[in-house]
């Protein structure tokens, strides 16, 4: 049992109680400090957002930037070619219109990426406001304090922080305990406890000490603090393309080369067929731009940025896009028991009477004996007696003649000696062996029932505390308090949801196998690893990975760091040690380990969105093919007019309608790319059928309708009808 004072423990429990998701899994509404950025779910049709993003979209027209996206680079080159052709024949208004819409296609693609990045920059601006250049009180080797700028601190420096001070840099508490306001980082208003010597020793630069005094050892260089890394990551400065994104870029580049070769061969073919006049370079360029996968090429980067942004909205910082992508393919999830699946502190769950004693009498004696016990377990006994039996918590001042017996590691008991009307009543509560010995020393007997109850509680994974009293009739055992590590509310439902996703859950604990089995069954996890050492965790992760599975793990302690580094997705708690946060590739600012479910959903949503829009983009090209090819060759081959299934009014109108639709569809799909396709747990086969049915079929129908509507509008223009 801990001997820490109750006020600190209660603050810790209050802080832990705030660490729950503040939104539904599929909600797009930010919470916490993100709510102050003024962003909306889609973020596209906000005029201020568009105005702010337009200059950046224009800057991205630089060919050195565009070449990173092969598809859109080809569109830009095509736009430059048509611009030259239009300048060569200024009177050709058709050439100018085609050129204008091709440039708009490139601009819209850049605007999609700029809007996605703008959402991150809005978040970064909020973080910069939280960042202050604090003055640090650095300790010298002789223990003297000196004031230095926070930027002058180096790794290993010791700084003193007291109530009201801003912590000048990231570090670990090496002395003391304090209440810290982290709302500037996490958005949570409730303070948290930071203390030396445990897994809650890490502090973040820019947060504020509310009480007491701590000494912090600095662990990062100036400019490389956690908040600096957050700013760089959320505004996209450190974003790298993921393997999946790179592979898709290669596919798109390959398709672009194939269509480029196909379009190049059309020129000599048209000359041979006598349709050379209907296939000028301007029309061939328009055909190429419409046939290559411009839609997904334009939105690919925005999808990746938006995936990381959705994590930030949920107070999770991903160190790389690769981690977000890997989360979508996770099949095994390792969860630490203490503080993750359970609350972490043993709580009183039940009063079990012995030998015909009433439950209320046991509760009354247990409460009395716990008034001097400031451990979390002792406080929970008082609370349970009040809630279960309506017993009011009595202040120590009310019991004037009471002599309090505090808990010690030697006696393993706590209690009280009450003097009433000259008679002394002694009440004790503690470990079974210690209390049984106390009763025996005073001539009392130990009922077999008490032995049986304590054994049963132990086998169920709980901790039995025996309550006894010595009165005029002698010493006797009154009952047993059942202490248990309480499983967090809603955990069974959460694990059932993970199971529907096809994800196996494994609980990791240092407890014995009996305790681990009981808690695993109560929580509803698929498997457990008992008496786990850091080496055992590593071995389990490697064994799962050897079977072709991607593994995710949450952790907060230094002993979790090797496993977090080995896991494909390592989510470190912000309340954890610096070593854990450095080892993981994600940090949960709310320190809510169950949020890993949302992280997996966001990863899957990213992959599904990318697949859905790729399907739509490729299907899109079929309708454009039926719009432009007949327009190019119907004069030479009148029978090709049968391919004009949309009954477009003229060749010029058909080509222009396809180009205009090709540009506008990018704008129309930007909100979907930023918000993401909603994830629903289902098999891969069913998901493929759904994608083909919605986005494949939609990719065929939408362009046909859109191109026809644009053609009807253009038919009203003289010379195009």
XYZ file of C-alpha atoms in Angstrom:
721
model
C 0.000 0.000 0.000
C 1.098 3.521 -0.709
C 1.616 6.007 2.104
C 1.000 9.041 -0.122
C -1.502 11.516 1.276
C -5.100 11.271 0.246
C -5.435 14.746 -1.316
C -2.780 13.923 -3.891
C -4.383 10.586 -4.647
C -7.795 12.177 -5.034
C -6.376 14.725 -7.448
C -4.753 11.931 -9.421
C -8.039 10.037 -9.577
C -9.858 13.206 -10.646
C -7.286 13.780 -13.357
C -7.553 10.172 -14.522
C -11.334 10.403 -14.622
C -11.077 13.141 -17.243
C -9.091 10.904 -19.569
C -12.043 9.658 -21.577
C -12.940 10.288 -25.218
C -14.742 13.600 -25.621
C -16.447 12.712 -28.871
C -18.016 9.855 -30.710
C -15.644 7.680 -32.747
C -16.880 9.031 -36.064
C -17.432 12.636 -35.076
C -15.432 15.262 -36.873
C -15.888 17.946 -34.280
C -12.673 18.896 -32.507
C -12.573 19.133 -28.763
C -10.291 20.676 -26.216
C -7.944 23.316 -27.517
C -8.667 22.292 -31.085
C -12.152 23.661 -30.716
C -10.730 27.157 -30.591
C -9.269 27.081 -34.070
C -12.565 27.708 -35.779
C -12.245 24.740 -38.099
C -15.221 22.818 -39.391
C -15.605 19.221 -40.387
C -14.981 19.628 -44.108
C -13.074 22.882 -43.982
C -13.443 23.450 -47.750
C -16.265 25.903 -48.312
C -15.299 28.297 -45.544
C -14.546 31.509 -47.505
C -11.865 32.558 -45.006
C -10.168 29.164 -45.298
C -10.232 29.378 -49.103
C -8.898 32.934 -49.107
C -6.091 31.965 -46.749
C -5.202 28.868 -48.811
C -5.316 30.451 -52.287
C -1.880 32.155 -52.120
C -0.283 28.870 -51.015
C -2.059 27.044 -53.861
C -0.561 29.528 -56.332
C 2.920 29.089 -54.827
C 2.601 25.344 -55.352
C 2.444 25.950 -59.139
C 6.251 26.000 -59.011
C 7.324 23.045 -61.242
C 9.874 22.016 -58.584
C 6.937 21.432 -56.234
C 4.581 19.971 -58.840
C 7.077 17.328 -59.973
C 6.501 15.535 -56.639
C 3.038 14.640 -57.977
C 3.669 13.090 -61.421
C 0.019 13.192 -62.518
C -0.501 16.862 -61.743
C 2.938 17.719 -63.145
C 1.791 16.288 -66.503
C -1.379 18.414 -66.261
C 0.739 21.515 -65.590
C 2.989 20.745 -68.565
C -0.144 20.248 -70.697
C -1.497 23.583 -69.463
C 1.774 25.279 -70.448
C 1.594 23.670 -73.921
C -1.991 24.820 -74.515
C -1.020 28.300 -73.266
C 1.667 28.431 -75.955
C -0.818 27.258 -78.596
C -3.349 29.873 -77.486
C -0.721 32.621 -77.684
C 0.180 31.465 -81.184
C -3.443 31.917 -82.284
C -4.975 34.636 -80.059
C -8.217 34.615 -82.035
C -8.941 30.966 -81.123
C -11.249 31.479 -78.147
C -11.749 27.713 -77.789
C -8.021 27.307 -77.139
C -8.111 30.009 -74.477
C -11.091 28.419 -72.710
C -9.444 24.973 -72.716
C -6.220 26.516 -71.405
C -8.045 28.383 -68.620
C -9.792 25.220 -67.399
C -6.597 23.185 -67.505
C -4.867 25.759 -65.309
C -7.904 25.726 -62.997
C -7.528 21.939 -62.755
C -3.962 22.360 -61.508
C -4.971 25.174 -59.166
C -7.868 23.191 -57.698
C -5.531 20.266 -57.024
C -3.101 22.569 -55.205
C -5.984 24.197 -53.360
C -7.083 20.817 -51.986
C -3.619 20.233 -50.507
C -3.338 23.837 -49.300
C -6.691 23.638 -47.489
C -5.634 20.383 -45.802
C -2.343 21.975 -44.735
C -4.176 25.127 -43.656
C -6.180 23.155 -41.111
C -2.916 21.987 -39.564
C -1.463 25.502 -39.621
C -4.503 26.803 -37.748
C -3.777 24.195 -35.079
C -0.081 25.178 -35.101
C -1.005 28.835 -34.536
C -2.978 27.809 -31.451
C 0.021 25.858 -30.163
C 2.379 28.781 -30.809
C 0.201 30.963 -28.573
C 0.696 28.389 -25.822
C 4.459 28.428 -26.315
C 6.213 30.951 -24.106
C 9.874 31.795 -23.601
C 9.938 31.074 -19.881
C 12.694 32.087 -17.500
C 14.228 29.019 -15.865
C 15.625 28.711 -12.345
C 18.576 26.435 -13.027
C 20.340 24.611 -10.211
C 24.110 24.708 -10.193
C 26.292 21.867 -8.887
C 26.489 23.484 -5.433
C 22.679 23.724 -5.234
C 22.443 27.466 -5.879
C 19.745 28.824 -8.189
C 20.406 31.055 -11.195
C 17.881 32.572 -13.589
C 18.524 31.791 -17.275
C 16.332 32.041 -20.404
C 14.489 28.820 -21.267
C 16.309 28.811 -24.616
C 19.617 28.611 -22.752
C 18.867 25.248 -21.133
C 20.734 22.118 -22.169
C 20.021 18.418 -21.809
C 20.724 17.311 -18.223
C 20.170 20.721 -16.603
C 18.159 20.724 -13.369
C 15.518 23.451 -12.967
C 13.252 24.330 -10.050
C 9.546 24.975 -10.663
C 7.106 26.159 -7.999
C 3.426 27.154 -7.959
C 2.739 29.661 -10.746
C 5.900 28.857 -12.757
C 5.841 27.856 -16.411
C 7.885 24.703 -16.980
C 10.674 25.919 -19.309
C 11.322 22.689 -21.244
C 10.518 19.018 -21.597
C 11.917 16.848 -18.831
C 11.413 14.368 -16.018
C 10.584 15.208 -12.402
C 13.487 14.014 -10.244
C 12.342 15.503 -6.952
C 8.967 16.387 -5.463
C 5.332 16.140 -6.531
C 3.127 18.870 -7.991
C -0.202 19.565 -9.634
C 0.325 20.712 -13.250
C -2.020 22.495 -15.656
C -1.551 20.909 -19.117
C -4.584 22.526 -20.760
C -2.341 24.426 -23.198
C -1.243 21.078 -24.634
C -4.116 18.648 -24.068
C -7.113 20.986 -23.824
C -8.149 19.322 -20.548
C -9.059 21.756 -17.764
C -8.430 19.353 -14.866
C -4.885 19.451 -13.441
C -2.737 16.323 -13.332
C -0.192 15.064 -10.828
C 3.475 14.845 -11.799
C 5.894 13.193 -9.388
C 9.377 11.733 -9.223
C 10.211 8.061 -9.297
C 7.204 6.761 -11.227
C 5.664 6.468 -14.664
C 4.038 9.901 -14.315
C 7.245 11.868 -14.087
C 7.365 13.433 -17.572
C 6.504 17.123 -17.915
C 6.080 19.223 -21.053
C 7.537 22.656 -21.672
C 4.878 25.386 -21.683
C 2.701 23.776 -19.011
C 2.118 25.472 -15.647
C 2.813 24.289 -12.093
C -0.233 24.914 -9.874
C 1.005 23.700 -6.488
C 4.038 22.504 -4.552
C 7.634 22.369 -5.775
C 9.388 20.067 -8.244
C 12.866 19.724 -9.672
C 12.935 18.848 -13.376
C 15.803 17.350 -15.365
C 15.694 18.743 -18.929
C 15.654 15.994 -21.587
C 15.421 17.961 -24.874
C 17.350 20.702 -26.628
C 15.789 24.141 -27.234
C 13.688 24.060 -30.406
C 13.204 20.295 -30.144
C 10.648 20.249 -27.343
C 7.429 18.313 -27.582
C 5.423 21.418 -28.434
C 7.942 22.351 -31.183
C 7.588 18.877 -32.681
C 3.792 19.177 -32.496
C 3.896 22.481 -34.390
C 6.090 21.016 -37.139
C 3.985 17.897 -37.496
C 0.488 19.401 -37.472
C 1.364 22.034 -40.067
C 2.838 19.374 -42.347
C 6.455 20.529 -42.207
C 7.651 17.079 -41.172
C 5.135 14.962 -43.101
C 6.632 12.286 -45.321
C 4.775 10.156 -47.833
C 3.822 6.723 -46.554
C 4.741 3.464 -48.336
C 1.132 3.003 -49.439
C 1.018 6.550 -50.770
C 4.330 6.080 -52.591
C 3.081 2.833 -54.133
C -0.124 4.536 -55.291
C 1.921 7.394 -56.750
C 3.943 4.850 -58.737
C 0.699 3.270 -60.011
C -0.672 6.661 -61.025
C 2.598 7.558 -62.750
C 2.488 4.247 -64.644
C -1.092 4.899 -65.783
C -0.080 8.392 -66.837
C 2.770 7.005 -68.986
C 0.429 4.437 -70.563
C -2.156 7.089 -71.474
C 0.588 9.445 -72.659
C 1.853 6.791 -75.093
C -1.712 6.052 -76.199
C -2.465 9.707 -76.903
C 0.847 10.214 -78.745
C 0.004 7.323 -81.102
C -3.375 8.900 -81.898
C -1.763 11.717 -83.893
C -0.255 9.507 -86.645
C -3.342 7.290 -86.566
C -5.595 10.314 -87.081
C -3.391 11.503 -89.965
C -3.682 8.098 -91.623
C -7.474 8.132 -91.139
C -7.836 11.641 -92.537
C -8.978 13.093 -89.215
C -5.892 15.219 -88.623
C -7.910 18.436 -88.495
C -10.085 17.025 -85.707
C -7.070 16.043 -83.577
C -4.940 19.160 -83.106
C -2.395 19.215 -80.280
C -4.831 21.226 -78.150
C -7.476 18.467 -78.315
C -4.913 15.710 -77.698
C -3.680 17.555 -74.596
C -7.249 17.886 -73.324
C -7.784 14.161 -73.959
C -4.612 13.250 -72.045
C -5.572 15.391 -69.037
C -9.062 13.886 -68.943
C -7.877 10.277 -69.253
C -5.052 10.245 -66.706
C -6.214 9.782 -63.057
C -6.219 13.489 -62.199
C -8.917 13.182 -59.526
C -6.998 10.897 -57.179
C -3.694 12.505 -58.208
C -5.053 15.864 -57.060
C -6.505 14.576 -53.782
C -3.891 12.015 -52.722
C -1.767 14.377 -50.638
C -4.832 16.008 -49.070
C -6.126 12.598 -47.955
C -2.847 11.836 -46.144
C -2.654 15.239 -44.461
C -6.311 15.044 -43.417
C -5.711 11.623 -41.821
C -3.064 13.063 -39.517
C -5.278 16.086 -38.871
C -8.168 13.856 -37.772
C -5.817 12.314 -35.202
C -4.849 15.766 -33.934
C -8.557 16.591 -33.560
C -8.727 13.632 -31.194
C -5.669 14.837 -29.259
C -3.352 12.195 -30.735
C -0.043 13.243 -32.253
C 1.290 10.912 -34.964
C 5.031 11.157 -35.499
C 4.636 10.007 -39.134
C 2.005 9.240 -41.730
C 3.420 5.704 -41.806
C 2.077 5.188 -38.262
C -1.433 6.327 -39.255
C -1.385 3.999 -42.237
C -0.120 1.065 -40.161
C -2.953 1.645 -37.685
C -5.397 0.819 -40.457
C -3.855 -2.634 -40.906
C -3.375 -3.562 -37.218
C -4.545 -7.085 -36.369
C -3.140 -7.540 -32.827
C -3.499 -5.046 -29.985
C -1.455 -5.279 -26.758
C -2.865 -3.406 -23.754
C -1.282 -2.904 -20.353
C -3.681 -3.864 -17.549
C -2.931 -1.264 -14.899
C -4.250 2.155 -15.816
C -5.361 0.967 -19.259
C -7.932 -1.762 -18.765
C -8.292 -1.106 -15.027
C -8.294 2.120 -13.017
C -4.912 1.204 -11.520
C -5.794 1.565 -7.831
C -7.494 -1.261 -5.958
C -10.995 -0.243 -4.871
C -13.325 -1.686 -2.253
C -16.039 -3.608 -4.089
C -17.908 -5.559 -1.381
C -18.267 -6.144 2.379
C -18.599 -9.884 3.131
C -19.922 -10.650 6.682
C -18.610 -13.608 8.696
C -20.339 -15.686 11.388
C -23.806 -14.140 11.307
C -22.594 -10.536 11.566
C -24.741 -8.034 9.617
C -23.333 -6.416 6.476
C -24.018 -2.937 7.894
C -22.003 -3.717 11.044
C -19.066 -4.838 8.882
C -19.371 -1.666 6.801
C -19.463 0.533 9.929
C -16.350 -1.124 11.403
C -14.544 -1.002 8.056
C -15.288 2.707 7.702
C -14.116 3.470 11.239
C -10.860 1.584 10.759
C -10.209 3.379 7.460
C -10.574 6.980 8.645
C -6.839 7.128 9.405
C -5.888 5.225 6.250
C -4.991 7.820 3.594
C -4.194 5.269 0.900
C -6.507 5.023 -2.151
C -7.700 1.643 -0.865
C -8.585 3.124 2.536
C -10.470 6.033 0.991
C -12.419 3.651 -1.246
C -13.607 1.697 1.839
C -15.051 4.909 3.316
C -16.767 5.769 0.029
C -18.237 2.269 -0.419
C -19.685 2.280 3.131
C -21.336 5.608 2.381
C -22.698 4.605 -1.034
C -23.718 1.002 -0.291
C -25.031 1.379 3.281
C -25.732 5.096 3.626
C -23.122 5.570 6.358
C -22.032 9.184 6.669
C -18.277 9.726 6.631
C -17.317 10.753 10.129
C -14.617 13.329 10.598
C -11.797 12.474 12.962
C -12.702 15.559 15.015
C -16.103 14.055 15.820
C -14.436 11.191 17.693
C -12.801 13.117 20.514
C -11.601 10.135 22.505
C -10.454 8.054 19.562
C -6.878 6.893 19.269
C -5.991 6.364 15.618
C -3.775 3.518 14.482
C -2.254 4.379 11.063
C -1.264 1.732 8.551
C 2.406 0.690 8.575
C 4.330 -1.824 6.515
C 5.281 -3.625 9.741
C 1.787 -4.096 11.214
C -0.035 -4.263 7.834
C -3.119 -2.950 9.658
C -4.898 0.296 10.398
C -7.682 1.007 12.847
C -8.959 2.961 15.808
C -9.326 2.523 19.596
C -12.579 4.068 20.836
C -13.310 4.881 24.477
C -17.033 5.106 25.224
C -18.401 5.252 28.761
C -15.187 3.813 30.163
C -15.150 0.824 27.792
C -12.533 0.465 25.068
C -13.487 -0.879 21.641
C -10.664 -1.671 19.238
C -11.341 -2.014 15.479
C -8.725 -3.239 13.008
C -8.582 -3.720 9.237
C -5.715 -5.153 7.233
C -4.035 -8.147 5.623
C -5.641 -11.471 6.546
C -2.561 -12.937 8.243
C -1.939 -9.828 10.341
C -5.544 -9.449 11.512
C -5.934 -13.173 12.226
C -2.785 -12.998 14.380
C -4.149 -9.908 16.202
C -7.425 -11.696 16.955
C -5.565 -14.822 18.126
C -3.312 -12.817 20.445
C -6.459 -11.495 22.164
C -7.971 -14.908 22.679
C -10.341 -14.858 19.738
C -10.889 -17.687 17.268
C -10.721 -17.590 13.490
C -13.870 -18.969 11.790
C -13.260 -21.404 8.945
C -15.657 -19.265 6.918
C -13.206 -16.331 7.093
C -10.388 -18.496 5.716
C -12.639 -19.722 2.905
C -13.763 -16.190 1.938
C -10.212 -14.789 1.837
C -9.047 -17.740 -0.275
C -11.950 -17.327 -2.712
C -11.302 -13.588 -3.137
C -7.599 -14.212 -3.759
C -8.305 -16.862 -6.387
C -10.680 -14.457 -8.140
C -7.836 -11.984 -8.515
C -8.927 -9.702 -5.676
C -7.295 -8.635 -2.424
C -9.012 -9.569 0.875
C -8.792 -7.223 3.857
C -10.103 -8.665 7.106
C -12.077 -6.509 9.565
C -12.035 -7.442 13.274
C -13.030 -5.867 16.576
C -12.177 -6.350 20.263
C -15.031 -5.566 22.617
C -16.050 -6.573 26.134
C -16.963 -10.050 24.887
C -13.532 -10.509 23.324
C -11.919 -10.276 19.886
C -13.743 -11.586 16.815
C -13.614 -11.422 13.040
C -16.496 -9.338 11.636
C -16.020 -9.770 7.900
C -13.859 -9.350 4.852
C -13.484 -6.387 2.468
C -13.105 -7.407 -1.169
C -10.610 -5.091 -2.902
C -10.318 -5.375 -6.657
C -8.591 -3.580 -9.503
C -11.706 -2.118 -11.115
C -12.123 -2.579 -14.879
C -12.904 0.737 -16.549
C -16.500 1.287 -17.582
C -17.337 0.293 -21.165
C -14.178 -1.763 -21.728
C -16.043 -4.983 -22.601
C -18.049 -3.150 -25.276
C -14.868 -1.567 -26.637
C -13.134 -4.927 -26.964
C -16.209 -6.403 -28.639
C -15.981 -3.589 -31.187
C -12.315 -4.383 -31.802
C -13.222 -8.039 -32.285
C -15.716 -7.024 -34.987
C -12.844 -5.189 -36.692
C -10.901 -8.454 -36.747
C -8.420 -7.257 -34.125
C -7.138 -9.621 -31.427
C -6.710 -8.035 -27.976
C -4.048 -9.207 -25.515
C -3.838 -7.914 -21.931
C -0.320 -7.622 -20.498
C 0.186 -7.612 -16.736
C 2.736 -8.385 -14.060
C 0.044 -10.083 -11.945
C -0.061 -13.834 -11.396
C -1.988 -16.018 -13.827
C -5.078 -16.375 -11.587
C -5.496 -12.619 -11.146
C -4.802 -11.990 -14.817
C -7.350 -14.614 -15.893
C -10.082 -13.116 -13.708
C -9.545 -9.577 -14.990
C -9.218 -10.756 -18.608
C -12.577 -12.518 -18.370
C -14.237 -9.493 -16.779
C -12.813 -7.078 -19.362
C -13.542 -9.362 -22.326
C -10.053 -9.475 -23.889
C -9.147 -12.350 -26.198
C -5.927 -13.392 -24.440
C -3.550 -12.329 -21.667
C 0.135 -12.483 -20.772
C 0.697 -12.806 -17.011
C 3.848 -12.026 -15.004
C 5.144 -10.215 -18.071
C 8.668 -8.812 -18.197
C 9.906 -6.335 -20.855
C 11.557 -9.316 -22.580
C 8.232 -11.197 -22.597
C 6.494 -8.229 -24.243
C 9.153 -8.013 -26.932
C 8.977 -11.749 -27.585
C 5.182 -11.632 -27.926
C 5.327 -8.724 -30.400
C 8.005 -10.427 -32.505
C 6.019 -13.669 -32.488
C 2.902 -11.893 -33.759
C 4.900 -10.003 -36.396
C 6.557 -13.229 -37.557
C 3.051 -14.496 -38.342
C 2.500 -11.585 -40.728
C 0.423 -9.484 -38.322
C 0.829 -5.794 -37.536
C 0.932 -5.077 -33.805
C -0.204 -2.005 -31.877
C 0.630 -1.336 -28.252
C -0.027 1.336 -25.659
C 2.278 2.088 -22.752
C 3.512 4.812 -20.440
C 6.464 3.442 -18.468
C 10.172 3.249 -19.171
C 9.857 -0.542 -19.123
C 7.345 -0.243 -22.000
C 9.798 1.653 -24.232
C 11.451 -1.373 -25.957
C 8.066 -2.891 -26.824
C 6.693 0.483 -28.020
C 9.695 0.810 -30.334
C 9.233 -2.740 -31.690
C 5.465 -2.432 -32.277
C 4.223 -1.255 -35.678
C 2.008 1.283 -33.894
C 3.342 2.355 -30.498
C 1.038 4.782 -28.679
C 2.709 6.405 -25.678
C 0.679 8.210 -23.031
C 1.441 11.896 -22.598
C 1.491 11.295 -18.825
C 4.203 8.671 -19.286
C 7.965 8.888 -19.163
C 10.106 10.639 -21.769
C 11.580 7.280 -22.753
C 8.118 5.924 -23.609
C 7.213 9.000 -25.668
C 10.491 8.848 -27.568
C 10.047 5.130 -28.326
C 6.454 5.309 -29.623
C 5.372 6.704 -32.997
C 2.206 8.260 -31.568
C 1.493 10.207 -28.378
C -1.986 10.376 -26.853
C -2.272 13.812 -25.266
C -5.332 12.750 -23.243
C -3.506 9.650 -21.913
C -6.589 7.538 -22.577
C -5.306 4.121 -23.723
C -8.715 2.999 -24.995
C -8.466 5.716 -27.639
C -6.403 3.240 -29.650
C -9.727 2.021 -31.015
C -10.312 5.452 -32.581
C -6.740 5.494 -33.882
C -7.351 2.173 -35.648
C -10.609 3.509 -37.094
C -8.873 6.626 -38.414
C -6.136 4.493 -39.987
C -8.708 2.280 -41.663
C -10.667 5.353 -42.716
C -7.538 6.773 -44.383
C -6.938 3.591 -46.387
C -10.626 3.235 -47.313
C -10.850 6.877 -48.427
C -7.787 6.459 -50.610
C -9.183 3.260 -52.152
C -12.653 4.719 -52.669
C -11.420 7.841 -54.458
C -8.976 5.798 -56.564
C -11.878 3.583 -57.668
C -13.975 6.662 -58.449
C -11.128 8.333 -60.359
C -10.410 5.348 -62.613
C -14.128 4.730 -63.288
C -14.441 8.429 -64.019
C -12.187 8.122 -67.063
C -14.589 5.767 -68.845
C -17.275 8.457 -69.241
C -14.713 11.009 -70.429
C -13.503 8.461 -72.998
C -17.022 8.199 -74.415
C -17.223 12.018 -74.524
C -13.944 12.872 -76.282
C -13.075 9.916 -78.593
C -16.311 10.151 -80.652
C -15.824 13.927 -80.881
C -12.327 13.434 -82.312
C -13.065 10.752 -84.933
C -16.770 10.992 -85.797
C -15.986 13.014 -88.968
C -13.583 10.380 -90.302
C -15.623 7.466 -88.983
C -19.328 8.429 -88.778
C -20.146 5.030 -87.286
C -18.276 6.079 -84.110
C -21.171 8.438 -83.437
C -22.839 5.415 -81.786
C -20.291 5.811 -78.974
C -21.702 9.258 -78.287
C -24.045 7.705 -75.732
C -24.495 11.039 -73.916
C -25.746 12.669 -77.147
C -23.398 15.633 -76.740
C -24.275 18.535 -79.009
C -20.969 19.099 -80.835
C -17.338 17.946 -80.838
C -16.131 21.224 -79.314
C -18.838 21.123 -76.626
C -17.981 17.482 -75.821
C -14.277 18.216 -75.334
C -14.879 21.371 -73.309
C -17.559 19.684 -71.144
C -15.151 16.880 -70.262
C -12.369 19.338 -69.357
C -14.692 21.497 -67.229
C -16.090 18.448 -65.389
C -12.552 17.144 -64.829
C -11.698 20.363 -62.966
C -14.937 20.749 -61.022
C -15.050 17.165 -59.736
C -11.800 17.804 -57.833
C -13.467 20.674 -55.953
C -16.576 18.578 -55.312
C -14.546 15.717 -53.785
C -12.291 17.810 -51.532
C -14.742 17.715 -48.554
C -14.892 13.908 -48.819
C -11.091 13.690 -48.978
C -10.745 15.860 -45.860
C -13.563 14.283 -43.878
C -12.841 10.718 -45.011
C -15.120 7.845 -45.949
C -16.847 6.569 -42.822
C -15.438 3.268 -41.606
C -17.766 0.376 -40.807
C -16.453 -2.943 -39.474
C -16.765 -5.484 -42.320
C -14.762 -8.109 -44.203
C -12.345 -7.146 -46.986
C -14.544 -8.838 -49.638
C -17.627 -6.986 -48.510
C -15.705 -3.718 -48.359
C -14.467 -4.240 -51.944
C -18.017 -4.903 -53.166
C -19.209 -1.794 -51.354
C -16.473 0.345 -52.901
C -17.208 -0.956 -56.396
C -20.955 -0.547 -55.900
C -20.798 3.015 -54.565
C -17.625 4.611 -55.914
C -17.086 2.435 -58.991
C -20.672 2.764 -60.203
C -20.764 6.374 -59.013
C -17.607 7.057 -61.008
C -19.417 5.888 -64.139
C -22.719 7.671 -63.552
C -21.614 11.017 -62.064
C -19.430 12.084 -65.036
C -22.114 11.078 -67.518
C -24.658 13.279 -65.774
C -22.190 16.091 -65.101
C -20.754 16.220 -68.609
C -24.258 16.166 -70.125
C -25.432 19.034 -67.894
C -22.365 21.113 -68.790
C -22.965 20.310 -72.478
C -26.558 21.543 -72.213
C -25.322 24.830 -70.757
C -22.609 25.172 -73.416
C -25.102 24.464 -76.182
C -26.636 27.829 -75.373
C -23.352 29.513 -76.329
C -23.300 30.606 -80.002
C -20.879 28.512 -82.059
C -20.926 25.515 -79.721
C -24.477 24.271 -80.180
